[in-house]
C-alpha atoms as a printed R data frame, in Angstrom:
    type eleno elety resid chain resno       x       y       z
1   ATOM     1    CA   MET     A     1  24.068 -50.875   1.801
2   ATOM     2    CA   SER     A     2  22.178 -49.170   4.368
3   ATOM     3    CA   ASN     A     3  25.060 -46.707   4.528
4   ATOM     4    CA   GLN     A     4  24.458 -45.383   1.173
5   ATOM     5    CA   ILE     A     5  20.564 -45.376   1.161
6   ATOM     6    CA   PHE     A     6  21.339 -42.933   4.279
7   ATOM     7    CA   LEU     A     7  23.274 -40.804   2.965
8   ATOM     8    CA   LYS     A     8  20.981 -40.749  -0.176
9   ATOM     9    CA   ILE     A     9  18.151 -39.304   1.784
10  ATOM    10    CA   LEU     A    10  20.772 -37.176   3.434
11  ATOM    11    CA   LEU     A    11  21.542 -35.927   0.556
12  ATOM    12    CA   ILE     A    12  18.066 -34.867  -1.036
13  ATOM    13    CA   ILE     A    13  17.166 -33.617   2.412
14  ATOM    14    CA   PHE     A    14  19.891 -31.153   2.526
15  ATOM    15    CA   LEU     A    15  19.188 -30.228  -1.282
16  ATOM    16    CA   PHE     A    16  15.646 -29.663  -1.051
17  ATOM    17    CA   SER     A    17  16.528 -27.230   2.471
18  ATOM    18    CA   SER     A    18  19.254 -25.325   0.466
19  ATOM    19    CA   CYS     A    19  16.961 -24.620  -2.118
20  ATOM    20    CA   SER     A    20  14.359 -23.072   0.022
21  ATOM    21    CA   ILE     A    21  16.639 -21.541   2.235
22  ATOM    22    CA   SER     A    22  19.210 -19.725  -0.734
23  ATOM    23    CA   GLU     A    23  15.715 -17.263  -1.925
24  ATOM    24    CA   ASN     A    24  15.098 -15.697   1.849
25  ATOM    25    CA   LYS     A    25  13.696 -12.261   0.899
26  ATOM    26    CA   HIS     A    26  11.498 -10.343   2.913
27  ATOM    27    CA   TYR     A    27   9.001  -8.281   1.181
28  ATOM    28    CA   ILE     A    28   8.181  -5.248   2.975
29  ATOM    29    CA   LEU     A    29   4.396  -4.114   2.518
30  ATOM    30    CA   ASN     A    30   4.361  -0.546   2.944
31  ATOM    31    CA   ASN     A    31   7.836   0.118   0.839
32  ATOM    32    CA   LEU     A    32   8.009   3.948   0.347
33  ATOM    33    CA   ASN     A    33   8.621   3.697  -3.714
34  ATOM    34    CA   GLU     A    34   4.864   2.030  -3.807
35  ATOM    35    CA   SER     A    35   3.185   4.684  -1.988
36  ATOM    36    CA   CYS     A    36   4.615   7.717  -3.206
37  ATOM    37    CA   PHE     A    37   2.285   9.374  -5.670
38  ATOM    38    CA   ASP     A    38   2.161  12.027  -8.183
39  ATOM    39    CA   LEU     A    39  -0.175  14.739  -7.249
40  ATOM    40    CA   ASN     A    40  -1.657  14.691 -10.871
41  ATOM    41    CA   LYS     A    41  -3.139  11.722 -10.096
42  ATOM    42    CA   PHE     A    42  -5.851  13.478  -7.715
43  ATOM    43    CA   LYS     A    43  -5.988  16.359 -10.109
44  ATOM    44    CA   LYS     A    44  -9.026  13.801 -11.329
45  ATOM    45    CA   ASN     A    45 -12.484  15.567 -10.464
46  ATOM    46    CA   TYR     A    46 -13.986  13.386  -7.819
47  ATOM    47    CA   LYS     A    47 -16.973  15.596  -7.328
48  ATOM    48    CA   GLY     A    48 -20.178  14.045  -6.840
49  ATOM    49    CA   MET     A    49 -18.543  10.563  -5.924
50  ATOM    50    CA   THR     A    50 -20.045   8.459  -2.855
51  ATOM    51    CA   LYS     A    51 -18.186   7.578   0.220
52  ATOM    52    CA   GLU     A    52 -18.108   4.285  -0.701
53  ATOM    53    CA   GLN     A    53 -16.534   4.853  -4.449
54  ATOM    54    CA   ILE     A    54 -13.966   6.993  -1.822
55  ATOM    55    CA   ILE     A    55 -13.040   3.984  -0.351
56  ATOM    56    CA   TYR     A    56 -12.839   1.762  -2.928
57  ATOM    57    CA   ILE     A    57 -10.530   4.286  -5.065
58  ATOM    58    CA   PHE     A    58  -8.103   5.061  -2.015
59  ATOM    59    CA   GLY     A    59  -8.681   2.607   0.838
60  ATOM    60    CA   ASN     A    60 -10.279   3.135   4.322
61  ATOM    61    CA   PRO     A    61  -9.256   6.810   5.287
62  ATOM    62    CA   ILE     A    62  -6.878   7.202   8.363
63  ATOM    63    CA   ILE     A    63  -9.334   9.297  10.100
64  ATOM    64    CA   SER     A    64 -12.998   9.567   9.386
65  ATOM    65    CA   ASP     A    65 -14.549  12.327  11.184
66  ATOM    66    CA   SER     A    66 -18.422  11.523  10.758
67  ATOM    67    CA   PHE     A    67 -19.243  15.106  12.829
68  ATOM    68    CA   ASN     A    68 -17.838  17.218   9.456
69  ATOM    69    CA   ASN     A    69 -18.254  14.286   6.932
70  ATOM    70    CA   VAL     A    70 -14.634  14.530   6.064
71  ATOM    71    CA   PHE     A    71 -11.932  11.473   4.889
72  ATOM    72    CA   HIS     A    72  -8.210  11.918   5.889
73  ATOM    73    CA   TYR     A    73  -5.626  10.355   4.181
74  ATOM    74    CA   ILE     A    74  -1.746  10.529   4.609
75  ATOM    75    CA   ILE     A    75  -0.411  10.366   1.029
76  ATOM    76    CA   PHE     A    76   3.194  10.743  -0.081
77  ATOM    77    CA   GLU     A    77   4.063  12.935  -3.137
78  ATOM    78    CA   LYS     A    78   7.118  12.079  -4.788
79  ATOM    79    CA   GLU     A    79   9.517  14.943  -5.600
80  ATOM    80    CA   SER     A    80  12.065  13.295  -7.198
81  ATOM    81    CA   ARG     A    81  13.390   9.702  -7.929
82  ATOM    82    CA   SER     A    82  13.969   9.080  -4.350
83  ATOM    83    CA   LYS     A    83  12.325  11.931  -1.947
84  ATOM    84    CA   CYS     A    84   8.828  11.459  -0.878
85  ATOM    85    CA   HIS     A    85   6.858  14.322   1.264
86  ATOM    86    CA   GLN     A    86   4.213  13.525   3.360
87  ATOM    87    CA   ARG     A    87   0.728  15.085   2.933
88  ATOM    88    CA   THR     A    88  -2.862  15.310   3.952
89  ATOM    89    CA   LEU     A    89  -5.522  14.517   1.920
90  ATOM    90    CA   ASN     A    90  -8.828  16.030   3.246
91  ATOM    91    CA   ILE     A    91 -11.923  14.715   1.330
92  ATOM    92    CA   PHE     A    92 -15.105  16.313   1.989
93  ATOM    93    CA   PHE     A    93 -19.026  15.383   1.853
94  ATOM    94    CA   LYS     A    94 -21.799  16.941   1.188
95  ATOM    95    CA   LYS     A    95 -25.321  14.563   1.338
96  ATOM    96    CA   ASN     A    96 -22.682  11.582   1.122
97  ATOM    97    CA   LYS     A    97 -21.152  12.913  -1.826
98  ATOM    98    CA   VAL     A    98 -17.652  14.576  -2.412
99  ATOM    99    CA   SER     A    99 -17.467  18.181  -2.322
100 ATOM   100    CA   LYS     A   100 -13.915  19.174  -1.893
101 ATOM   101    CA   LEU     A   101 -10.678  17.714  -2.017
102 ATOM   102    CA   ASP     A   102  -7.888  19.331  -0.152
103 ATOM   103    CA   ILE     A   103  -4.245  18.571  -0.302
104 ATOM   104    CA   GLN     A   104  -2.207  19.849   2.770
């Protein structure tokens, strides 16, 4: 009788552990498809927005040049369904407000 209980417990443990192993997926946070943008998104008028508003929209900049009041971002332009091209987005500020957006 104890062998049957032992086998049942072993079977239950095996079944529960196999369920967690069967779906072993790895998710990549910085997926290239998710970070590719259509440049039409950047044609919106961001002039007059504050630094805090820009950080809320785009996130923290890669480089923040405090002497020239410039935020630098690395973005990927979507060229086709499977190709992206790296670009640099520079956002210039005057008196804590956006004065110019430059994409290189």
